[in-house]
PDB file of C-alpha atoms in Angstrom:
ATOM      1  CA  UNK A   1      28.151 -24.029 -27.582  1.00 59.00           C
ATOM      2  CA  UNK A   2      29.717 -24.602 -30.972  1.00 62.00           C
ATOM      3  CA  UNK A   3      28.535 -26.258 -34.148  1.00 58.00           C
ATOM      4  CA  UNK A   4      30.652 -27.985 -36.737  1.00 60.00           C
ATOM      5  CA  UNK A   5      28.336 -29.104 -39.502  1.00 63.00           C
ATOM      6  CA  UNK A   6      28.788 -32.801 -39.782  1.00 71.00           C
ATOM      7  CA  UNK A   7      32.213 -33.634 -38.410  1.00 88.00           C
ATOM      8  CA  UNK A   8      33.747 -34.667 -35.136  1.00 94.00           C
ATOM      9  CA  UNK A   9      36.912 -32.880 -34.038  1.00 93.00           C
ATOM     10  CA  UNK A  10      40.003 -34.529 -32.592  1.00 93.00           C
ATOM     11  CA  UNK A  11      38.884 -33.277 -29.162  1.00 94.00           C
ATOM     12  CA  UNK A  12      35.423 -34.795 -29.703  1.00 95.00           C
ATOM     13  CA  UNK A  13      36.953 -38.157 -30.612  1.00 95.00           C
ATOM     14  CA  UNK A  14      39.170 -38.104 -27.511  1.00 95.00           C
ATOM     15  CA  UNK A  15      36.151 -37.329 -25.311  1.00 96.00           C
ATOM     16  CA  UNK A  16      34.010 -39.992 -27.014  1.00 96.00           C
ATOM     17  CA  UNK A  17      36.754 -42.622 -26.540  1.00 96.00           C
ATOM     18  CA  UNK A  18      36.013 -42.601 -22.809  1.00 96.00           C
ATOM     19  CA  UNK A  19      33.663 -45.232 -21.327  1.00 95.00           C
ATOM     20  CA  UNK A  20      30.691 -42.871 -21.157  1.00 96.00           C
ATOM     21  CA  UNK A  21      27.072 -43.679 -21.895  1.00 96.00           C
ATOM     22  CA  UNK A  22      25.421 -42.030 -24.846  1.00 97.00           C
ATOM     23  CA  UNK A  23      21.720 -41.261 -24.994  1.00 96.00           C
ATOM     24  CA  UNK A  24      20.348 -42.356 -28.352  1.00 96.00           C
ATOM     25  CA  UNK A  25      17.101 -40.976 -29.752  1.00 95.00           C
ATOM     26  CA  UNK A  26      15.566 -42.211 -32.985  1.00 93.00           C
ATOM     27  CA  UNK A  27      12.885 -40.490 -35.026  1.00 87.00           C
ATOM     28  CA  UNK A  28       9.518 -41.716 -33.843  1.00 75.00           C
ATOM     29  CA  UNK A  29       7.069 -39.943 -36.139  1.00 71.00           C
ATOM     30  CA  UNK A  30       4.249 -38.408 -34.118  1.00 71.00           C
ATOM     31  CA  UNK A  31       5.604 -39.831 -30.848  1.00 73.00           C
ATOM     32  CA  UNK A  32       8.162 -37.882 -28.817  1.00 76.00           C
ATOM     33  CA  UNK A  33      11.688 -39.357 -28.930  1.00 80.00           C
ATOM     34  CA  UNK A  34      12.462 -41.836 -26.173  1.00 81.00           C
ATOM     35  CA  UNK A  35      16.226 -41.540 -25.452  1.00 90.00           C
ATOM     36  CA  UNK A  36      17.948 -44.695 -24.263  1.00 91.00           C
ATOM     37  CA  UNK A  37      21.401 -45.044 -22.678  1.00 94.00           C
ATOM     38  CA  UNK A  38      23.718 -46.985 -24.969  1.00 96.00           C
ATOM     39  CA  UNK A  39      27.296 -48.120 -25.379  1.00 97.00           C
ATOM     40  CA  UNK A  40      28.881 -46.597 -28.461  1.00 98.00           C
ATOM     41  CA  UNK A  41      32.128 -46.250 -30.357  1.00 97.00           C
ATOM     42  CA  UNK A  42      33.290 -43.180 -32.270  1.00 97.00           C
ATOM     43  CA  UNK A  43      35.356 -44.279 -35.259  1.00 95.00           C
ATOM     44  CA  UNK A  44      38.405 -42.623 -36.772  1.00 90.00           C
ATOM     45  CA  UNK A  45      36.218 -41.976 -39.848  1.00 92.00           C
ATOM     46  CA  UNK A  46      33.931 -39.830 -37.679  1.00 94.00           C
ATOM     47  CA  UNK A  47      30.896 -42.104 -37.424  1.00 97.00           C
ATOM     48  CA  UNK A  48      29.272 -43.435 -34.262  1.00 98.00           C
ATOM     49  CA  UNK A  49      28.663 -47.192 -34.000  1.00 98.00           C
ATOM     50  CA  UNK A  50      26.321 -49.141 -31.741  1.00 97.00           C
ATOM     51  CA  UNK A  51      24.963 -52.675 -31.696  1.00 98.00           C
ATOM     52  CA  UNK A  52      21.493 -53.993 -30.995  1.00 97.00           C
ATOM     53  CA  UNK A  53      19.130 -56.856 -31.693  1.00 97.00           C
ATOM     54  CA  UNK A  54      17.880 -56.884 -35.298  1.00 97.00           C
ATOM     55  CA  UNK A  55      14.242 -56.899 -34.171  1.00 96.00           C
ATOM     56  CA  UNK A  56      14.572 -54.119 -31.576  1.00 94.00           C
ATOM     57  CA  UNK A  57      12.167 -51.195 -31.569  1.00 91.00           C
ATOM     58  CA  UNK A  58      14.975 -48.790 -32.512  1.00 93.00           C
ATOM     59  CA  UNK A  59      15.797 -50.844 -35.616  1.00 95.00           C
ATOM     60  CA  UNK A  60      12.149 -51.000 -36.644  1.00 93.00           C
ATOM     61  CA  UNK A  61      11.892 -47.226 -36.271  1.00 91.00           C
ATOM     62  CA  UNK A  62      15.184 -46.619 -38.086  1.00 94.00           C
ATOM     63  CA  UNK A  63      14.026 -48.732 -41.026  1.00 94.00           C
ATOM     64  CA  UNK A  64      11.008 -46.403 -41.342  1.00 92.00           C
ATOM     65  CA  UNK A  65      12.960 -43.192 -40.728  1.00 93.00           C
ATOM     66  CA  UNK A  66      16.769 -43.346 -40.463  1.00 96.00           C
ATOM     67  CA  UNK A  67      17.201 -40.109 -38.482  1.00 95.00           C
ATOM     68  CA  UNK A  68      18.750 -40.339 -35.008  1.00 96.00           C
ATOM     69  CA  UNK A  69      20.875 -38.457 -32.531  1.00 96.00           C
ATOM     70  CA  UNK A  70      23.163 -39.292 -29.654  1.00 97.00           C
ATOM     71  CA  UNK A  71      24.199 -37.063 -26.767  1.00 97.00           C
ATOM     72  CA  UNK A  72      27.207 -37.897 -24.598  1.00 98.00           C
ATOM     73  CA  UNK A  73      27.934 -35.902 -21.437  1.00 97.00           C
ATOM     74  CA  UNK A  74      30.765 -35.788 -18.936  1.00 96.00           C
ATOM     75  CA  UNK A  75      29.923 -37.406 -15.593  1.00 95.00           C
ATOM     76  CA  UNK A  76      29.021 -35.565 -12.405  1.00 94.00           C
ATOM     77  CA  UNK A  77      32.085 -34.111 -10.749  1.00 95.00           C
ATOM     78  CA  UNK A  78      33.689 -32.968 -13.993  1.00 96.00           C
ATOM     79  CA  UNK A  79      33.296 -29.626 -15.691  1.00 95.00           C
ATOM     80  CA  UNK A  80      30.249 -29.549 -17.930  1.00 96.00           C
ATOM     81  CA  UNK A  81      30.958 -30.951 -21.371  1.00 96.00           C
ATOM     82  CA  UNK A  82      28.820 -32.679 -23.962  1.00 97.00           C
ATOM     83  CA  UNK A  83      28.760 -33.649 -27.616  1.00 97.00           C
ATOM     84  CA  UNK A  84      25.571 -34.142 -29.635  1.00 97.00           C
ATOM     85  CA  UNK A  85      25.610 -35.864 -33.028  1.00 97.00           C
ATOM     86  CA  UNK A  86      22.589 -36.035 -35.339  1.00 96.00           C
ATOM     87  CA  UNK A  87      22.325 -37.686 -38.721  1.00 96.00           C
ATOM     88  CA  UNK A  88      21.171 -40.706 -40.645  1.00 97.00           C
ATOM     89  CA  UNK A  89      21.731 -44.265 -39.469  1.00 97.00           C
ATOM     90  CA  UNK A  90      22.505 -47.300 -41.565  1.00 98.00           C
ATOM     91  CA  UNK A  91      21.735 -50.780 -40.242  1.00 98.00           C
ATOM     92  CA  UNK A  92      24.688 -53.033 -41.042  1.00 98.00           C
ATOM     93  CA  UNK A  93      24.476 -56.846 -40.828  1.00 97.00           C
ATOM     94  CA  UNK A  94      28.212 -57.282 -40.157  1.00 97.00           C
ATOM     95  CA  UNK A  95      30.600 -56.281 -37.386  1.00 98.00           C
ATOM     96  CA  UNK A  96      28.146 -56.179 -34.486  1.00 98.00           C
ATOM     97  CA  UNK A  97      29.714 -59.004 -32.471  1.00 98.00           C
ATOM     98  CA  UNK A  98      33.229 -57.567 -32.814  1.00 98.00           C
ATOM     99  CA  UNK A  99      31.898 -54.167 -31.749  1.00 98.00           C
ATOM    100  CA  UNK A 100      30.036 -55.733 -28.814  1.00 98.00           C
ATOM    101  CA  UNK A 101      33.223 -57.461 -27.612  1.00 98.00           C
ATOM    102  CA  UNK A 102      35.283 -54.248 -27.906  1.00 97.00           C
ATOM    103  CA  UNK A 103      32.694 -52.219 -26.037  1.00 98.00           C
ATOM    104  CA  UNK A 104      32.258 -54.818 -23.295  1.00 98.00           C
ATOM    105  CA  UNK A 105      36.006 -54.653 -22.722  1.00 97.00           C
ATOM    106  CA  UNK A 106      35.773 -50.861 -22.528  1.00 96.00           C
ATOM    107  CA  UNK A 107      32.770 -50.692 -20.196  1.00 96.00           C
ATOM    108  CA  UNK A 108      33.126 -53.828 -18.045  1.00 97.00           C
ATOM    109  CA  UNK A 109      35.768 -55.718 -16.100  1.00 96.00           C
ATOM    110  CA  UNK A 110      35.738 -58.956 -18.076  1.00 97.00           C
ATOM    111  CA  UNK A 111      37.816 -60.702 -15.393  1.00 97.00           C
ATOM    112  CA  UNK A 112      34.554 -60.735 -13.442  1.00 97.00           C
ATOM    113  CA  UNK A 113      32.981 -64.135 -14.286  1.00 97.00           C
ATOM    114  CA  UNK A 114      29.476 -62.665 -14.181  1.00 97.00           C
ATOM    115  CA  UNK A 115      30.367 -59.979 -16.741  1.00 97.00           C
ATOM    116  CA  UNK A 116      32.187 -62.525 -18.912  1.00 97.00           C
ATOM    117  CA  UNK A 117      29.050 -64.695 -18.873  1.00 97.00           C
ATOM    118  CA  UNK A 118      26.922 -61.655 -19.748  1.00 97.00           C
ATOM    119  CA  UNK A 119      29.186 -60.979 -22.727  1.00 97.00           C
ATOM    120  CA  UNK A 120      29.016 -64.611 -23.858  1.00 97.00           C
ATOM    121  CA  UNK A 121      25.226 -64.370 -23.839  1.00 97.00           C
ATOM    122  CA  UNK A 122      25.324 -61.159 -25.848  1.00 97.00           C
ATOM    123  CA  UNK A 123      27.679 -62.711 -28.394  1.00 97.00           C
ATOM    124  CA  UNK A 124      25.391 -65.737 -28.756  1.00 97.00           C
ATOM    125  CA  UNK A 125      22.467 -63.498 -29.745  1.00 97.00           C
ATOM    126  CA  UNK A 126      21.791 -62.050 -33.192  1.00 97.00           C
ATOM    127  CA  UNK A 127      23.044 -58.475 -33.440  1.00 98.00           C
ATOM    128  CA  UNK A 128      23.232 -55.741 -36.063  1.00 98.00           C
ATOM    129  CA  UNK A 129      25.544 -52.742 -36.130  1.00 98.00           C
ATOM    130  CA  UNK A 130      24.040 -49.265 -36.281  1.00 98.00           C
ATOM    131  CA  UNK A 131      26.218 -46.586 -37.869  1.00 98.00           C
ATOM    132  CA  UNK A 132      25.289 -42.956 -37.264  1.00 98.00           C
ATOM    133  CA  UNK A 133      26.633 -40.719 -40.042  1.00 97.00           C
ATOM    134  CA  UNK A 134      26.941 -37.199 -38.597  1.00 96.00           C
ATOM    135  CA  UNK A 135      25.152 -34.361 -40.354  1.00 96.00           C
ATOM    136  CA  UNK A 136      25.151 -31.959 -37.396  1.00 95.00           C
ATOM    137  CA  UNK A 137      27.561 -31.921 -34.455  1.00 96.00           C
ATOM    138  CA  UNK A 138      26.978 -29.668 -31.465  1.00 96.00           C
ATOM    139  CA  UNK A 139      29.278 -29.424 -28.486  1.00 96.00           C
ATOM    140  CA  UNK A 140      29.735 -27.558 -25.249  1.00 95.00           C
ATOM    141  CA  UNK A 141      32.704 -27.408 -22.904  1.00 91.00           C
ATOM    142  CA  UNK A 142      32.788 -25.216 -19.809  1.00 86.00           C
TER     143      UNK A 142
END
């Protein structure tokens, strides 16, 4: 395992560009974290972006305590590899729908009418963009 305090490497960004699920955990005070699988995008600037409903539980928790982490692992059948990013999250009112559309294209076959309809429904809903600013990055590659 290696640690690079606060920054993603070129190899991390290449790994995170794959259509993998991340497991997001937000600070929950006295409650244990409840990781959730999420779509995400690692940016060239080294942040991690997600989108969600503005009234979601994760947003309410992040407004109280902006600490969060995401872990992304290689799928079964590949050599073990993972990246973990922890830091503070900002809740941004702009860019969520563009991010949602980009991620849907990455994770789904949008030629499938059912998936295209799912995306249309997501784009019709209010969304905010969550930006995780890395403070600690851990990684492992076997």
